[in-house]
Short mmCIF file of C-alpha atoms in Angstrom, two decimals:
data_model
loop_
_atom_site.label_atom_id
_atom_site.label_comp_id
_atom_site.label_asym_id
_atom_site.label_seq_id
_atom_site.Cartn_x
_atom_site.Cartn_y
_atom_site.Cartn_z
CA MET A 1 131.44 95.80 119.53
CA THR A 2 132.91 96.23 123.00
CA ASP A 3 129.67 96.25 125.00
CA PRO A 4 129.87 93.48 127.65
CA ALA A 5 126.32 92.23 127.04
CA LEU A 6 126.92 92.08 123.30
CA GLN A 7 130.25 90.32 123.80
CA SER A 8 128.46 87.72 125.94
CA PHE A 9 126.02 87.08 123.10
CA PHE A 10 128.91 86.78 120.64
CA SER A 11 130.61 84.27 122.90
CA ALA A 12 127.48 82.20 123.58
CA HIS A 13 126.66 81.93 119.86
CA GLN A 14 130.28 81.61 118.73
CA ILE A 15 130.19 84.62 116.41
CA THR A 16 133.28 84.44 114.21
CA ALA A 17 132.70 87.39 111.85
CA TYR A 18 130.41 90.30 111.14
CA LYS A 19 129.74 92.59 108.19
CA LYS A 20 128.01 95.96 108.06
CA ILE A 21 124.93 96.07 105.84
CA SER A 22 123.83 99.19 103.99
CA VAL A 23 120.33 100.20 105.09
CA GLY A 24 119.55 103.31 103.06
CA ASP A 25 118.29 106.25 105.12
CA SER A 26 118.07 104.41 108.43
CA CYS A 27 119.63 106.11 111.47
CA ASP A 28 120.48 102.69 112.93
CA PHE A 29 123.40 100.37 112.18
CA VAL A 30 122.80 96.84 110.89
CA TYR A 31 125.30 93.96 110.75
CA LYS A 32 125.21 90.40 109.50
CA LEU A 33 126.69 88.08 112.14
CA VAL A 34 128.30 84.77 111.23
CA GLY A 35 128.11 82.17 113.99
CA LYS A 36 129.46 78.64 114.09
CA LYS A 37 125.97 77.22 113.54
CA ASN A 38 123.70 80.12 112.57
CA LEU A 39 123.53 83.50 110.89
CA PHE A 40 122.04 86.51 112.65
CA ILE A 41 121.20 90.16 112.03
CA LEU A 42 122.37 92.66 114.64
CA LYS A 43 120.59 96.00 114.76
CA ILE A 44 122.10 98.80 116.85
CA LEU A 45 119.33 101.28 117.62
CA ASN A 46 120.43 104.90 117.60
CA LEU A 47 120.49 106.27 121.15
CA ARG A 48 119.06 109.55 119.87
CA ARG A 49 115.76 107.69 119.80
CA PRO A 50 113.88 108.03 123.11
CA LEU A 51 113.93 104.91 125.27
CA GLN A 52 110.18 104.40 124.76
CA LYS A 53 110.67 104.39 120.97
CA ARG A 54 113.54 101.89 121.20
CA LYS A 55 111.35 99.67 123.38
CA ALA A 56 108.55 99.91 120.81
CA VAL A 57 110.89 98.84 118.00
CA VAL A 58 112.11 95.82 120.00
CA HIS A 59 108.65 94.82 121.22
CA MET A 60 107.10 95.03 117.75
CA THR A 61 110.01 93.13 116.23
CA ALA A 62 109.46 90.40 118.82
CA TRP A 63 105.70 90.35 118.23
CA ALA A 64 106.10 90.23 114.46
CA GLY A 65 108.51 87.31 114.79
CA ARG A 66 106.07 85.35 116.96
CA GLU A 67 103.24 86.03 114.53
CA GLY A 68 105.22 85.00 111.45
CA LEU A 69 105.35 88.57 110.14
CA GLY A 70 109.06 89.10 110.59
CA PRO A 71 112.36 87.50 111.61
CA GLU A 72 112.52 85.91 115.06
CA LEU A 73 113.94 88.18 117.76
CA VAL A 74 116.75 86.19 119.37
CA TRP A 75 118.12 88.64 121.96
CA HIS A 76 118.17 92.25 123.08
CA ASP A 77 120.04 94.05 125.82
CA LYS A 78 118.44 95.72 128.85
CA THR A 79 118.90 99.23 127.44
CA TYR A 80 117.19 98.41 124.13
CA HIS A 81 120.28 99.57 122.26
CA TYR A 82 121.13 96.21 120.70
CA MET A 83 118.83 93.57 119.29
CA VAL A 84 119.63 90.39 117.37
CA MET A 85 117.30 88.64 114.95
CA ALA A 86 117.48 85.34 113.14
CA PHE A 87 118.78 85.70 109.60
CA SER A 88 116.04 85.26 106.99
CA LYS A 89 116.91 83.96 103.54
CA GLY A 90 115.11 85.52 100.63
CA ARG A 91 114.97 88.66 98.52
CA CYS A 92 113.20 91.99 98.63
CA LEU A 93 109.67 92.07 97.28
CA ARG A 94 109.39 93.87 93.93
CA ALA A 95 106.47 95.62 92.27
CA ASP A 96 106.41 92.99 89.51
CA ASP A 97 105.89 90.26 92.12
CA LEU A 98 102.46 91.69 92.85
CA LYS A 99 101.23 90.58 89.44
CA ASN A 100 100.89 87.21 91.14
CA PRO A 101 97.39 87.46 92.68
CA LEU A 102 98.13 84.93 95.41
CA LEU A 103 101.26 86.76 96.52
CA PHE A 104 99.43 90.09 96.43
CA GLU A 105 96.82 88.58 98.74
CA LYS A 106 99.50 87.28 101.13
CA VAL A 107 101.13 90.71 101.42
CA VAL A 108 97.83 92.44 102.16
CA ALA A 109 96.90 89.76 104.70
CA SER A 110 100.24 90.27 106.47
CA MET A 111 99.72 94.03 106.56
CA ARG A 112 96.20 93.62 107.92
CA LYS A 113 97.45 91.24 110.61
CA ALA A 114 100.23 93.66 111.58
CA HIS A 115 97.60 96.32 112.21
CA THR A 116 95.96 94.10 114.85
CA ALA A 117 98.97 94.38 117.16
CA SER A 118 98.18 95.73 120.60
CA LEU A 119 98.95 99.38 121.23
CA SER A 120 100.53 98.23 124.50
CA HIS A 121 103.66 97.42 122.46
CA LEU A 122 103.98 101.16 121.80
CA GLU A 123 103.46 102.43 125.33
CA GLY A 124 104.61 106.03 125.59
CA VAL A 125 104.88 106.47 121.79
CA PHE A 126 102.73 109.32 120.51
CA PRO A 127 100.90 109.18 117.15
CA TYR A 128 103.04 110.35 114.24
CA PRO A 129 100.88 110.26 111.09
CA LEU A 130 102.40 110.19 107.62
CA LYS A 131 100.81 113.56 106.85
CA VAL A 132 102.65 115.13 109.79
CA ARG A 133 105.93 113.47 108.80
CA ALA A 134 105.62 114.81 105.25
CA LEU A 135 104.88 118.32 106.52
CA ARG A 136 107.87 118.19 108.87
CA ARG A 137 110.19 117.13 106.07
CA GLY A 138 108.84 119.87 103.84
CA LYS A 139 109.56 122.45 106.56
CA GLU A 140 113.09 121.05 106.92
CA VAL A 141 113.66 121.65 103.21
CA MET A 142 112.36 125.22 103.55
CA SER A 143 115.27 125.96 105.90
CA TYR A 144 117.65 125.61 102.93
CA ALA A 145 116.00 128.59 101.16
CA LEU A 146 115.79 126.87 97.79
CA GLN A 147 114.56 128.98 94.92
CA ASN A 148 110.80 128.51 94.33
CA PHE A 149 110.44 125.82 97.02
CA ARG A 150 108.76 128.05 99.60
CA GLN A 151 106.04 129.03 97.12
CA ILE A 152 105.56 125.43 95.95
CA PHE A 153 105.38 124.13 99.52
CA ARG A 154 102.78 126.70 100.54
CA ARG A 155 100.58 125.72 97.60
CA LEU A 156 100.99 122.03 98.43
CA LYS A 157 100.02 122.69 102.06
CA SER A 158 96.95 124.62 101.03
CA ARG A 159 95.79 121.99 98.57
CA PHE A 160 96.66 118.68 100.23
CA PHE A 161 97.34 119.09 103.93
CA LYS A 162 94.11 120.53 105.28
CA ASP A 163 92.91 118.68 108.38
CA SER A 164 89.81 116.83 107.24
CA GLY A 165 89.47 114.63 110.33
CA ASP A 166 88.69 111.74 108.04
CA VAL A 167 90.60 108.87 109.65
CA ASN A 168 91.32 107.53 113.14
CA TYR A 169 94.93 107.45 114.29
CA ASN A 170 94.71 104.52 116.70
CA THR A 171 96.46 101.66 114.89
CA VAL A 172 99.96 100.24 115.12
CA SER A 173 101.59 101.37 111.88
CA HIS A 174 104.81 99.96 110.41
CA ALA A 175 105.32 103.48 109.01
CA ASP A 176 108.05 102.50 106.55
CA ILE A 177 106.40 100.22 103.98
CA LYS A 178 108.57 100.37 100.87
CA VAL A 179 110.70 98.29 98.54
CA GLY A 180 113.51 96.92 100.69
CA ASN A 181 111.46 96.52 103.86
CA ILE A 182 109.33 93.59 102.74
CA LEU A 183 111.30 90.38 102.30
CA LEU A 184 110.03 87.47 100.25
CA GLU A 185 111.33 84.33 101.91
CA GLU A 186 112.17 81.15 100.03
CA ALA A 187 108.72 79.73 100.85
CA ALA A 188 107.14 82.81 99.20
CA ARG A 189 106.17 84.19 102.60
CA PRO A 190 106.29 88.00 102.80
CA ILE A 191 107.72 89.38 106.06
CA PHE A 192 108.50 92.88 107.33
CA ILE A 193 112.18 93.21 108.15
CA ASP A 194 112.44 96.69 109.68
CA TRP A 195 110.16 98.10 112.40
CA GLY A 196 112.46 101.03 113.10
CA GLU A 197 109.82 103.67 112.34
CA VAL A 198 106.85 101.94 114.00
CA THR A 199 104.31 104.37 115.43
CA VAL A 200 100.64 104.91 116.21
CA SER A 201 98.73 106.13 113.17
CA SER A 202 96.08 105.23 110.62
CA PRO A 203 96.11 101.99 108.58
CA TYR A 204 95.86 104.22 105.52
CA ASP A 205 99.45 105.36 106.14
CA ASP A 206 100.77 101.86 105.44
CA LEU A 207 98.25 101.24 102.66
CA GLY A 208 99.11 104.51 100.95
CA SER A 209 102.86 103.92 101.31
CA PHE A 210 102.45 100.45 99.87
CA ALA A 211 100.46 101.82 96.91
CA HIS A 212 103.10 104.48 96.24
CA HIS A 213 106.32 102.54 96.67
CA PHE A 214 105.06 99.47 94.80
CA GLU A 215 103.49 101.58 92.05
CA LEU A 216 100.00 100.10 92.22
CA ASP A 217 97.69 100.88 89.32
CA THR A 218 94.01 101.80 89.71
CA TYR A 219 92.87 98.18 89.61
CA GLN A 220 95.46 97.16 92.22
CA GLU A 221 94.45 100.05 94.48
CA LYS A 222 90.86 98.82 94.55
CA ARG A 223 91.99 95.23 95.03
CA LEU A 224 94.21 96.32 97.91
CA LEU A 225 91.22 97.86 99.70
CA ASN A 226 88.97 94.94 98.79
CA LEU A 227 91.38 92.44 100.34
CA TYR A 228 92.09 94.64 103.36
CA PHE A 229 88.45 95.34 104.27
CA GLY A 230 86.99 92.10 102.92
CA ARG A 231 84.55 93.94 100.66
CA GLY A 232 84.45 96.34 97.77
CA PRO A 233 85.71 99.81 98.75
CA CYS A 234 83.49 102.86 98.75
CA ALA A 235 84.48 106.13 97.07
CA GLU A 236 85.49 107.67 100.40
CA GLU A 237 87.90 104.82 101.16
CA ILE A 238 89.48 105.12 97.72
CA ASN A 239 89.93 108.86 98.30
CA HIS A 240 91.57 108.20 101.68
CA LEU A 241 93.99 105.72 100.10
CA ARG A 242 94.96 108.13 97.32
CA ALA A 243 95.42 111.01 99.76
CA HIS A 244 97.80 108.92 101.87
CA ARG A 245 99.54 107.66 98.74
CA ARG A 246 100.17 111.31 97.89
CA PHE A 247 101.53 111.95 101.40
CA ALA A 248 103.94 109.03 100.88
CA ALA A 249 105.10 110.46 97.55
CA LEU A 250 105.63 113.93 99.00
CA ASN A 251 107.38 112.54 102.07
CA GLU A 252 109.80 110.67 99.83
CA VAL A 253 110.60 113.57 97.52
CA PHE A 254 111.04 116.00 100.44
CA TRP A 255 113.52 113.55 101.96
CA LYS A 256 115.43 113.32 98.65
CA ILE A 257 115.67 117.10 98.36
CA ARG A 258 116.89 117.35 101.96
CA VAL A 259 119.60 114.75 101.29
CA PHE A 260 120.70 116.63 98.16
CA CYS A 261 120.93 119.84 100.17
CA GLU A 262 123.02 118.18 102.88
CA LYS A 263 125.60 116.92 100.42
CA SER A 264 128.47 119.27 99.70
CA ASN A 265 128.37 118.36 95.99
CA GLN A 266 124.66 118.88 95.39
CA ASN A 267 123.26 116.95 92.44
CA ILE A 268 121.52 119.77 90.61
CA ILE A 269 120.01 117.51 87.95
CA GLU A 270 118.35 115.28 90.53
CA MET A 271 117.28 118.35 92.51
CA ASN A 272 115.50 119.76 89.47
CA LYS A 273 113.77 116.44 88.86
CA SER A 274 112.41 116.53 92.39
CA MET A 275 111.20 120.11 91.99
CA ASP A 276 109.49 119.17 88.71
CA PHE A 277 107.83 116.27 90.54
CA LEU A 278 106.38 118.67 93.11
CA GLN A 279 105.19 121.05 90.39
CA GLY A 280 103.30 118.13 88.88
CA PHE A 281 100.97 118.08 91.88
CA LEU A 282 99.87 121.67 91.25
#
């Protein structure tokens, strides 16, 4: 914490302590800051991200805060390496919470509003659809030469990753909708707390990720689309949602396998579970 600009912020807000927060698979560092009067969240954006991507993360965080979709952005440095947000009290949204129809509606409304953000916030950021991310992670796993994975991956590609040209990739996408990234504040207001993966893509990427990570059933899938579009979904829209839900599931399991491979003490039991999961698609 020796950066002069950051030290100036610490001094101005009388920061007396800070604590690192675990953030799962994020490549950034997150700290809780304790000030004399307020609490803050400091996010240190990894400099391996291109400058345009770091700008996009900061700009979308600021926009979301102004629109009531996320914590208020308090400060960022000129290099877009550090950004500080107001601390939000609450807990992570859980799948069981969505049994409350009013809360379910609030979450979908927030997601729909997030998708109205101007693409100008993401200037210089190229589209990175969920389908492409899942394929890239699958190819990363192939480099580890796991038994049977190459054959499984080829079959998955042939069956699920054909380019159908069915959706438009021209929407601001949060790109990391999952348990842990939607906070339920004390006033039962759902907010998005991490825009680190924001990109240009299809709204179905976020909808499919939401359906997967929050384990929506068939009724909830249709209700999700009904609330999002303001009308009953057609068969094609349901198919799009389920295809992107599948991309989200594959993206997650490919990431898990890659993490297992990277660890020196590979968890063979968990690895086999992931391979069985992939076989279940075929």
